[in-house]
Amino acid sequence: MDIIATYLAKEFLKRKLIKEDALEWCIYGIGKRLSTLITGVLLIVSGSYHFGFLQAISFAIGFVTLRKYSNGYHAKTYIHCLLLSLILQSVSMILIKALPTKFFGFVWIFSDFVILKIAPVNNNQLHLTQSELSALKERIPYVLFFVNLTCIILRSPPIEKTLSNELEGLTAAMLSDALTLLIFVLKKIYGRIIHGNESKKSNEKIS
């Protein structure tokens, strides 16, 4: 992904479409958009095969949209990040399909709480500034309001009969996004424990 993004950005520079001081930012922007596009397409393809086209479409749109603002856990490589997204899609869709529709509201409340409490997150793969994090924090409630409103409309009796697949996909997307944030927090806690143990061992050796 980085190779493609770097090649395209350098081509833009050769054609004088960007300035040299904007090269790094251009590489980052292209890489991010390419990864989002490829992830979305693969989520639709994989989801369509296992769960159906309509569920896959609604899941991909919901997950990519929420992920854009909440960030969640990002693996060190794009491949690992993609595999995690596909695994979370499968796990979330299986859970939602097994859950009666009347309990979907609990999934929305749980996902909303986790996203509002934790998101947005930052890590070495994102390099977001404090102003960027603040901007995302302000937008998250509006994004969640729109997603929840869509779910409630899809849950209404006249609509649910014909759009139940879309409701399942969007509910699974909310759950998946919340899970990526929980993974981020758990990994951070685990890192602190490991770092603390290593520091303790070092102090013991010194003493």
PDB file of C-alpha atoms in Angstrom:
ATOM      1  CA  MET A   1       0.000   0.000   0.000  1.00  0.00           C
ATOM      2  CA  ASP A   2       2.816   2.407   0.893  1.00  0.00           C
ATOM      3  CA  ILE A   3       4.622   1.587  -2.363  1.00  0.00           C
ATOM      4  CA  ILE A   4       1.553   2.443  -4.458  1.00  0.00           C
ATOM      5  CA  ALA A   5       0.862   5.617  -2.487  1.00  0.00           C
ATOM      6  CA  THR A   6       4.491   6.751  -2.765  1.00  0.00           C
ATOM      7  CA  TYR A   7       4.577   6.073  -6.509  1.00  0.00           C
ATOM      8  CA  LEU A   8       1.377   8.025  -7.154  1.00  0.00           C
ATOM      9  CA  ALA A   9       2.464  10.935  -4.967  1.00  0.00           C
ATOM     10  CA  LYS A  10       5.809  11.181  -6.779  1.00  0.00           C
ATOM     11  CA  GLU A  11       3.985  11.145 -10.103  1.00  0.00           C
ATOM     12  CA  PHE A  12       1.848  14.039  -8.884  1.00  0.00           C
ATOM     13  CA  LEU A  13       5.048  15.845  -7.880  1.00  0.00           C
ATOM     14  CA  LYS A  14       6.634  15.277 -11.316  1.00  0.00           C
ATOM     15  CA  ARG A  15       3.530  16.705 -12.988  1.00  0.00           C
ATOM     16  CA  LYS A  16       3.701  19.644 -10.557  1.00  0.00           C
ATOM     17  CA  LEU A  17       0.235  18.846  -9.188  1.00  0.00           C
ATOM     18  CA  ILE A  18       1.608  19.152  -5.654  1.00  0.00           C
ATOM     19  CA  LYS A  19       4.509  20.976  -4.028  1.00  0.00           C
ATOM     20  CA  GLU A  20       7.526  19.130  -2.665  1.00  0.00           C
ATOM     21  CA  ASP A  21       6.746  20.057   0.937  1.00  0.00           C
ATOM     22  CA  ALA A  22       3.346  18.391   0.540  1.00  0.00           C
ATOM     23  CA  LEU A  23       4.781  15.067  -0.654  1.00  0.00           C
ATOM     24  CA  GLU A  24       4.661  13.257   2.712  1.00  0.00           C
ATOM     25  CA  TRP A  25       1.127  14.435   3.399  1.00  0.00           C
ATOM     26  CA  CYS A  26       0.070  13.390  -0.093  1.00  0.00           C
ATOM     27  CA  ILE A  27       1.526   9.883   0.421  1.00  0.00           C
ATOM     28  CA  TYR A  28      -0.374   9.573   3.704  1.00  0.00           C
ATOM     29  CA  GLY A  29      -3.626  10.816   2.161  1.00  0.00           C
ATOM     30  CA  ILE A  30      -3.434   8.510  -0.852  1.00  0.00           C
ATOM     31  CA  GLY A  31      -2.508   5.526   1.316  1.00  0.00           C
ATOM     32  CA  LYS A  32      -5.401   6.138   3.667  1.00  0.00           C
ATOM     33  CA  ARG A  33      -7.932   6.477   0.849  1.00  0.00           C
ATOM     34  CA  LEU A  34      -6.625   3.400  -0.942  1.00  0.00           C
ATOM     35  CA  SER A  35      -6.778   1.304   2.219  1.00  0.00           C
ATOM     36  CA  THR A  36     -10.330   2.524   2.945  1.00  0.00           C
ATOM     37  CA  LEU A  37     -11.450   1.722  -0.604  1.00  0.00           C
ATOM     38  CA  ILE A  38      -9.841  -1.731  -0.686  1.00  0.00           C
ATOM     39  CA  THR A  39     -11.113  -2.586   2.805  1.00  0.00           C
ATOM     40  CA  GLY A  40     -14.646  -1.544   1.874  1.00  0.00           C
ATOM     41  CA  VAL A  41     -14.610  -3.607  -1.332  1.00  0.00           C
ATOM     42  CA  LEU A  42     -13.239  -6.713   0.394  1.00  0.00           C
ATOM     43  CA  LEU A  43     -15.753  -6.394   3.242  1.00  0.00           C
ATOM     44  CA  ILE A  44     -18.545  -6.332   0.665  1.00  0.00           C
ATOM     45  CA  VAL A  45     -17.138  -9.291  -1.281  1.00  0.00           C
ATOM     46  CA  SER A  46     -16.472 -11.414   1.813  1.00  0.00           C
ATOM     47  CA  GLY A  47     -19.700 -10.387   3.506  1.00  0.00           C
ATOM     48  CA  SER A  48     -21.773 -11.077   0.393  1.00  0.00           C
ATOM     49  CA  TYR A  49     -20.376 -14.591   0.142  1.00  0.00           C
ATOM     50  CA  HIS A  50     -20.998 -15.478   3.785  1.00  0.00           C
ATOM     51  CA  PHE A  51     -24.025 -13.385   4.792  1.00  0.00           C
ATOM     52  CA  GLY A  52     -25.633 -11.815   1.723  1.00  0.00           C
ATOM     53  CA  PHE A  53     -25.093  -8.737  -0.427  1.00  0.00           C
ATOM     54  CA  LEU A  54     -27.440  -6.352   1.401  1.00  0.00           C
ATOM     55  CA  GLN A  55     -25.987  -7.122   4.836  1.00  0.00           C
ATOM     56  CA  ALA A  56     -22.478  -6.715   3.428  1.00  0.00           C
ATOM     57  CA  ILE A  57     -23.235  -3.340   1.829  1.00  0.00           C
ATOM     58  CA  SER A  58     -24.841  -1.888   4.965  1.00  0.00           C
ATOM     59  CA  PHE A  59     -22.064  -3.284   7.146  1.00  0.00           C
ATOM     60  CA  ALA A  60     -19.278  -1.883   4.954  1.00  0.00           C
ATOM     61  CA  ILE A  61     -20.851   1.592   4.763  1.00  0.00           C
ATOM     62  CA  GLY A  62     -21.546   1.710   8.496  1.00  0.00           C
ATOM     63  CA  PHE A  63     -18.199   0.300   9.587  1.00  0.00           C
ATOM     64  CA  VAL A  64     -16.054   2.454   7.285  1.00  0.00           C
ATOM     65  CA  THR A  65     -18.013   5.588   8.261  1.00  0.00           C
ATOM     66  CA  LEU A  66     -17.748   4.958  12.008  1.00  0.00           C
ATOM     67  CA  ARG A  67     -14.110   3.923  11.730  1.00  0.00           C
ATOM     68  CA  LYS A  68     -13.291   7.187   9.965  1.00  0.00           C
ATOM     69  CA  TYR A  69     -14.182   9.125  13.111  1.00  0.00           C
ATOM     70  CA  SER A  70     -13.475   6.682  15.954  1.00  0.00           C
ATOM     71  CA  ASN A  71     -10.267   5.107  14.522  1.00  0.00           C
ATOM     72  CA  GLY A  72     -10.161   2.127  16.882  1.00  0.00           C
ATOM     73  CA  TYR A  73      -7.349  -0.404  16.911  1.00  0.00           C
ATOM     74  CA  HIS A  74      -4.937  -0.278  13.973  1.00  0.00           C
ATOM     75  CA  ALA A  75      -2.466  -3.091  13.412  1.00  0.00           C
ATOM     76  CA  LYS A  76       1.134  -2.344  12.433  1.00  0.00           C
ATOM     77  CA  THR A  77       0.569  -3.487   8.837  1.00  0.00           C
ATOM     78  CA  TYR A  78      -2.371  -3.005   6.497  1.00  0.00           C
ATOM     79  CA  ILE A  79      -2.732  -6.761   5.921  1.00  0.00           C
ATOM     80  CA  HIS A  80      -3.121  -7.426   9.639  1.00  0.00           C
ATOM     81  CA  CYS A  81      -5.598  -4.546   9.899  1.00  0.00           C
ATOM     82  CA  LEU A  82      -7.591  -5.938   6.966  1.00  0.00           C
ATOM     83  CA  LEU A  83      -7.656  -9.444   8.445  1.00  0.00           C
ATOM     84  CA  LEU A  84      -8.879  -8.052  11.756  1.00  0.00           C
ATOM     85  CA  SER A  85     -11.677  -6.160   9.969  1.00  0.00           C
ATOM     86  CA  LEU A  86     -12.776  -9.320   8.141  1.00  0.00           C
ATOM     87  CA  ILE A  87     -12.706 -11.362  11.366  1.00  0.00           C
ATOM     88  CA  LEU A  88     -14.710  -8.723  13.238  1.00  0.00           C
ATOM     89  CA  GLN A  89     -17.217  -8.610  10.396  1.00  0.00           C
ATOM     90  CA  SER A  90     -17.759 -12.369  10.621  1.00  0.00           C
ATOM     91  CA  VAL A  91     -17.968 -12.418  14.426  1.00  0.00           C
ATOM     92  CA  SER A  92     -20.355  -9.445  14.584  1.00  0.00           C
ATOM     93  CA  MET A  93     -22.620 -10.711  11.815  1.00  0.00           C
ATOM     94  CA  ILE A  94     -22.852 -14.180  13.385  1.00  0.00           C
ATOM     95  CA  LEU A  95     -23.733 -12.661  16.776  1.00  0.00           C
ATOM     96  CA  ILE A  96     -26.321 -10.287  15.317  1.00  0.00           C
ATOM     97  CA  LYS A  97     -27.950 -13.016  13.233  1.00  0.00           C
ATOM     98  CA  ALA A  98     -28.244 -15.188  16.341  1.00  0.00           C
ATOM     99  CA  LEU A  99     -29.729 -12.316  18.371  1.00  0.00           C
ATOM    100  CA  PRO A 100     -33.486 -11.604  18.232  1.00  0.00           C
ATOM    101  CA  THR A 101     -34.271  -8.232  16.680  1.00  0.00           C
ATOM    102  CA  LYS A 102     -35.944  -7.012  19.874  1.00  0.00           C
ATOM    103  CA  PHE A 103     -32.529  -7.036  21.578  1.00  0.00           C
ATOM    104  CA  PHE A 104     -30.794  -4.893  18.917  1.00  0.00           C
ATOM    105  CA  GLY A 105     -31.425  -1.811  21.050  1.00  0.00           C
ATOM    106  CA  PHE A 106     -29.050  -3.157  23.701  1.00  0.00           C
ATOM    107  CA  VAL A 107     -26.339  -3.537  21.033  1.00  0.00           C
ATOM    108  CA  TRP A 108     -26.855   0.076  19.940  1.00  0.00           C
ATOM    109  CA  ILE A 109     -26.656   1.350  23.540  1.00  0.00           C
ATOM    110  CA  PHE A 110     -23.524  -0.718  24.266  1.00  0.00           C
ATOM    111  CA  SER A 111     -21.834   0.431  21.037  1.00  0.00           C
ATOM    112  CA  ASP A 112     -22.789   4.072  21.598  1.00  0.00           C
ATOM    113  CA  PHE A 113     -21.405   4.000  25.151  1.00  0.00           C
ATOM    114  CA  VAL A 114     -18.086   2.457  24.091  1.00  0.00           C
ATOM    115  CA  ILE A 115     -17.627   4.770  21.099  1.00  0.00           C
ATOM    116  CA  LEU A 116     -18.530   7.948  23.002  1.00  0.00           C
ATOM    117  CA  LYS A 117     -16.378   6.945  25.983  1.00  0.00           C
ATOM    118  CA  ILE A 118     -13.223   5.900  24.103  1.00  0.00           C
ATOM    119  CA  ALA A 119     -13.210   7.430  20.620  1.00  0.00           C
ATOM    120  CA  PRO A 120     -11.329   8.926  18.956  1.00  0.00           C
ATOM    121  CA  VAL A 121      -8.039   7.169  19.626  1.00  0.00           C
ATOM    122  CA  ASN A 122      -4.550   7.865  18.356  1.00  0.00           C
ATOM    123  CA  ASN A 123      -1.598   5.569  17.702  1.00  0.00           C
ATOM    124  CA  ASN A 124       1.692   5.302  15.810  1.00  0.00           C
ATOM    125  CA  GLN A 125      -0.116   4.406  12.579  1.00  0.00           C
ATOM    126  CA  LEU A 126      -2.287   7.559  12.583  1.00  0.00           C
ATOM    127  CA  HIS A 127      -0.126  10.401  13.976  1.00  0.00           C
ATOM    128  CA  LEU A 128      -3.141  12.649  14.626  1.00  0.00           C
ATOM    129  CA  THR A 129      -2.578  16.052  16.171  1.00  0.00           C
ATOM    130  CA  GLN A 130      -4.522  17.246  19.204  1.00  0.00           C
ATOM    131  CA  SER A 131      -6.587  19.601  17.037  1.00  0.00           C
ATOM    132  CA  GLU A 132      -7.493  16.718  14.696  1.00  0.00           C
ATOM    133  CA  LEU A 133      -8.520  14.556  17.652  1.00  0.00           C
ATOM    134  CA  SER A 134     -10.659  17.393  19.039  1.00  0.00           C
ATOM    135  CA  ALA A 135     -12.366  17.852  15.669  1.00  0.00           C
ATOM    136  CA  LEU A 136     -13.176  14.132  15.482  1.00  0.00           C
ATOM    137  CA  LYS A 137     -14.452  14.166  19.076  1.00  0.00           C
ATOM    138  CA  GLU A 138     -16.926  16.915  18.190  1.00  0.00           C
ATOM    139  CA  ARG A 139     -18.234  15.078  15.117  1.00  0.00           C
ATOM    140  CA  ILE A 140     -18.673  11.630  16.663  1.00  0.00           C
ATOM    141  CA  PRO A 141     -22.006  12.405  18.458  1.00  0.00           C
ATOM    142  CA  TYR A 142     -23.510  13.664  15.187  1.00  0.00           C
ATOM    143  CA  VAL A 143     -22.331  10.578  13.291  1.00  0.00           C
ATOM    144  CA  LEU A 144     -23.728   8.289  15.981  1.00  0.00           C
ATOM    145  CA  PHE A 145     -27.020  10.193  15.990  1.00  0.00           C
ATOM    146  CA  PHE A 146     -27.391   9.640  12.240  1.00  0.00           C
ATOM    147  CA  VAL A 147     -26.453   5.936  12.487  1.00  0.00           C
ATOM    148  CA  ASN A 148     -28.802   5.341  15.435  1.00  0.00           C
ATOM    149  CA  LEU A 149     -31.626   7.195  13.730  1.00  0.00           C
ATOM    150  CA  THR A 150     -31.148   5.042  10.640  1.00  0.00           C
ATOM    151  CA  CYS A 151     -31.243   1.891  12.786  1.00  0.00           C
ATOM    152  CA  ILE A 152     -34.435   3.031  14.550  1.00  0.00           C
ATOM    153  CA  ILE A 153     -36.116   3.769  11.225  1.00  0.00           C
ATOM    154  CA  LEU A 154     -35.076   0.368   9.870  1.00  0.00           C
ATOM    155  CA  ARG A 155     -36.361  -1.237  13.090  1.00  0.00           C
ATOM    156  CA  SER A 156     -39.854   0.235  12.679  1.00  0.00           C
ATOM    157  CA  PRO A 157     -42.422  -2.513  11.867  1.00  0.00           C
ATOM    158  CA  PRO A 158     -43.442  -1.376   8.355  1.00  0.00           C
ATOM    159  CA  ILE A 159     -39.816  -1.066   7.195  1.00  0.00           C
ATOM    160  CA  GLU A 160     -38.184  -3.932   9.085  1.00  0.00           C
ATOM    161  CA  LYS A 161     -40.100  -6.534   7.069  1.00  0.00           C
ATOM    162  CA  THR A 162     -38.411  -5.453   3.840  1.00  0.00           C
ATOM    163  CA  LEU A 163     -35.086  -4.037   5.127  1.00  0.00           C
ATOM    164  CA  SER A 164     -34.151  -6.488   7.890  1.00  0.00           C
ATOM    165  CA  ASN A 165     -30.886  -7.341   6.126  1.00  0.00           C
ATOM    166  CA  GLU A 166     -29.768  -3.717   6.130  1.00  0.00           C
ATOM    167  CA  LEU A 167     -30.678  -3.425   9.826  1.00  0.00           C
ATOM    168  CA  GLU A 168     -28.552  -6.474  10.685  1.00  0.00           C
ATOM    169  CA  GLY A 169     -25.575  -5.171   8.713  1.00  0.00           C
ATOM    170  CA  LEU A 170     -25.656  -1.699  10.273  1.00  0.00           C
ATOM    171  CA  THR A 171     -26.094  -3.087  13.795  1.00  0.00           C
ATOM    172  CA  ALA A 172     -23.137  -5.421  13.239  1.00  0.00           C
ATOM    173  CA  ALA A 173     -21.082  -2.452  11.999  1.00  0.00           C
ATOM    174  CA  MET A 174     -21.739  -0.549  15.232  1.00  0.00           C
ATOM    175  CA  LEU A 175     -20.742  -3.583  17.285  1.00  0.00           C
ATOM    176  CA  SER A 176     -17.554  -4.109  15.236  1.00  0.00           C
ATOM    177  CA  ASP A 177     -16.468  -0.509  15.650  1.00  0.00           C
ATOM    178  CA  ALA A 178     -17.011  -0.711  19.417  1.00  0.00           C
ATOM    179  CA  LEU A 179     -14.971  -3.922  19.510  1.00  0.00           C
ATOM    180  CA  THR A 180     -12.026  -2.289  17.706  1.00  0.00           C
ATOM    181  CA  LEU A 181     -11.993   0.398  20.388  1.00  0.00           C
ATOM    182  CA  LEU A 182     -12.103  -2.192  23.183  1.00  0.00           C
ATOM    183  CA  ILE A 183      -9.230  -4.069  21.527  1.00  0.00           C
ATOM    184  CA  PHE A 184      -7.253  -0.802  21.472  1.00  0.00           C
ATOM    185  CA  VAL A 185      -7.856  -0.244  25.197  1.00  0.00           C
ATOM    186  CA  LEU A 186      -7.057  -3.842  26.162  1.00  0.00           C
ATOM    187  CA  LYS A 187      -3.860  -3.782  24.100  1.00  0.00           C
ATOM    188  CA  LYS A 188      -2.845  -0.538  25.777  1.00  0.00           C
ATOM    189  CA  ILE A 189      -3.461  -2.013  29.244  1.00  0.00           C
ATOM    190  CA  TYR A 190      -1.542  -5.165  28.303  1.00  0.00           C
ATOM    191  CA  GLY A 191       1.374  -3.027  27.059  1.00  0.00           C
ATOM    192  CA  ARG A 192       1.488  -1.131  30.342  1.00  0.00           C
ATOM    193  CA  ILE A 193       1.492  -4.373  32.339  1.00  0.00           C
ATOM    194  CA  ILE A 194       4.324  -5.823  30.241  1.00  0.00           C
ATOM    195  CA  HIS A 195       6.285  -2.570  30.417  1.00  0.00           C
ATOM    196  CA  GLY A 196       5.740  -2.443  34.184  1.00  0.00           C
ATOM    197  CA  ASN A 197       6.977  -6.007  34.612  1.00  0.00           C
ATOM    198  CA  GLU A 198      10.065  -5.301  32.501  1.00  0.00           C
ATOM    199  CA  SER A 199      10.825  -2.176  34.540  1.00  0.00           C
ATOM    200  CA  LYS A 200      10.406  -4.152  37.748  1.00  0.00           C
ATOM    201  CA  LYS A 201      12.800  -6.839  36.534  1.00  0.00           C
ATOM    202  CA  SER A 202      15.350  -4.193  35.514  1.00  0.00           C
ATOM    203  CA  ASN A 203      15.170  -2.561  38.956  1.00  0.00           C
ATOM    204  CA  GLU A 204      15.616  -5.940  40.622  1.00  0.00           C
ATOM    205  CA  LYS A 205      18.732  -6.640  38.546  1.00  0.00           C
ATOM    206  CA  ILE A 206      20.194  -3.245  39.423  1.00  0.00           C
ATOM    207  CA  SER A 207      19.549  -3.714  43.136  1.00  0.00           C
TER     208      SER A 207
END
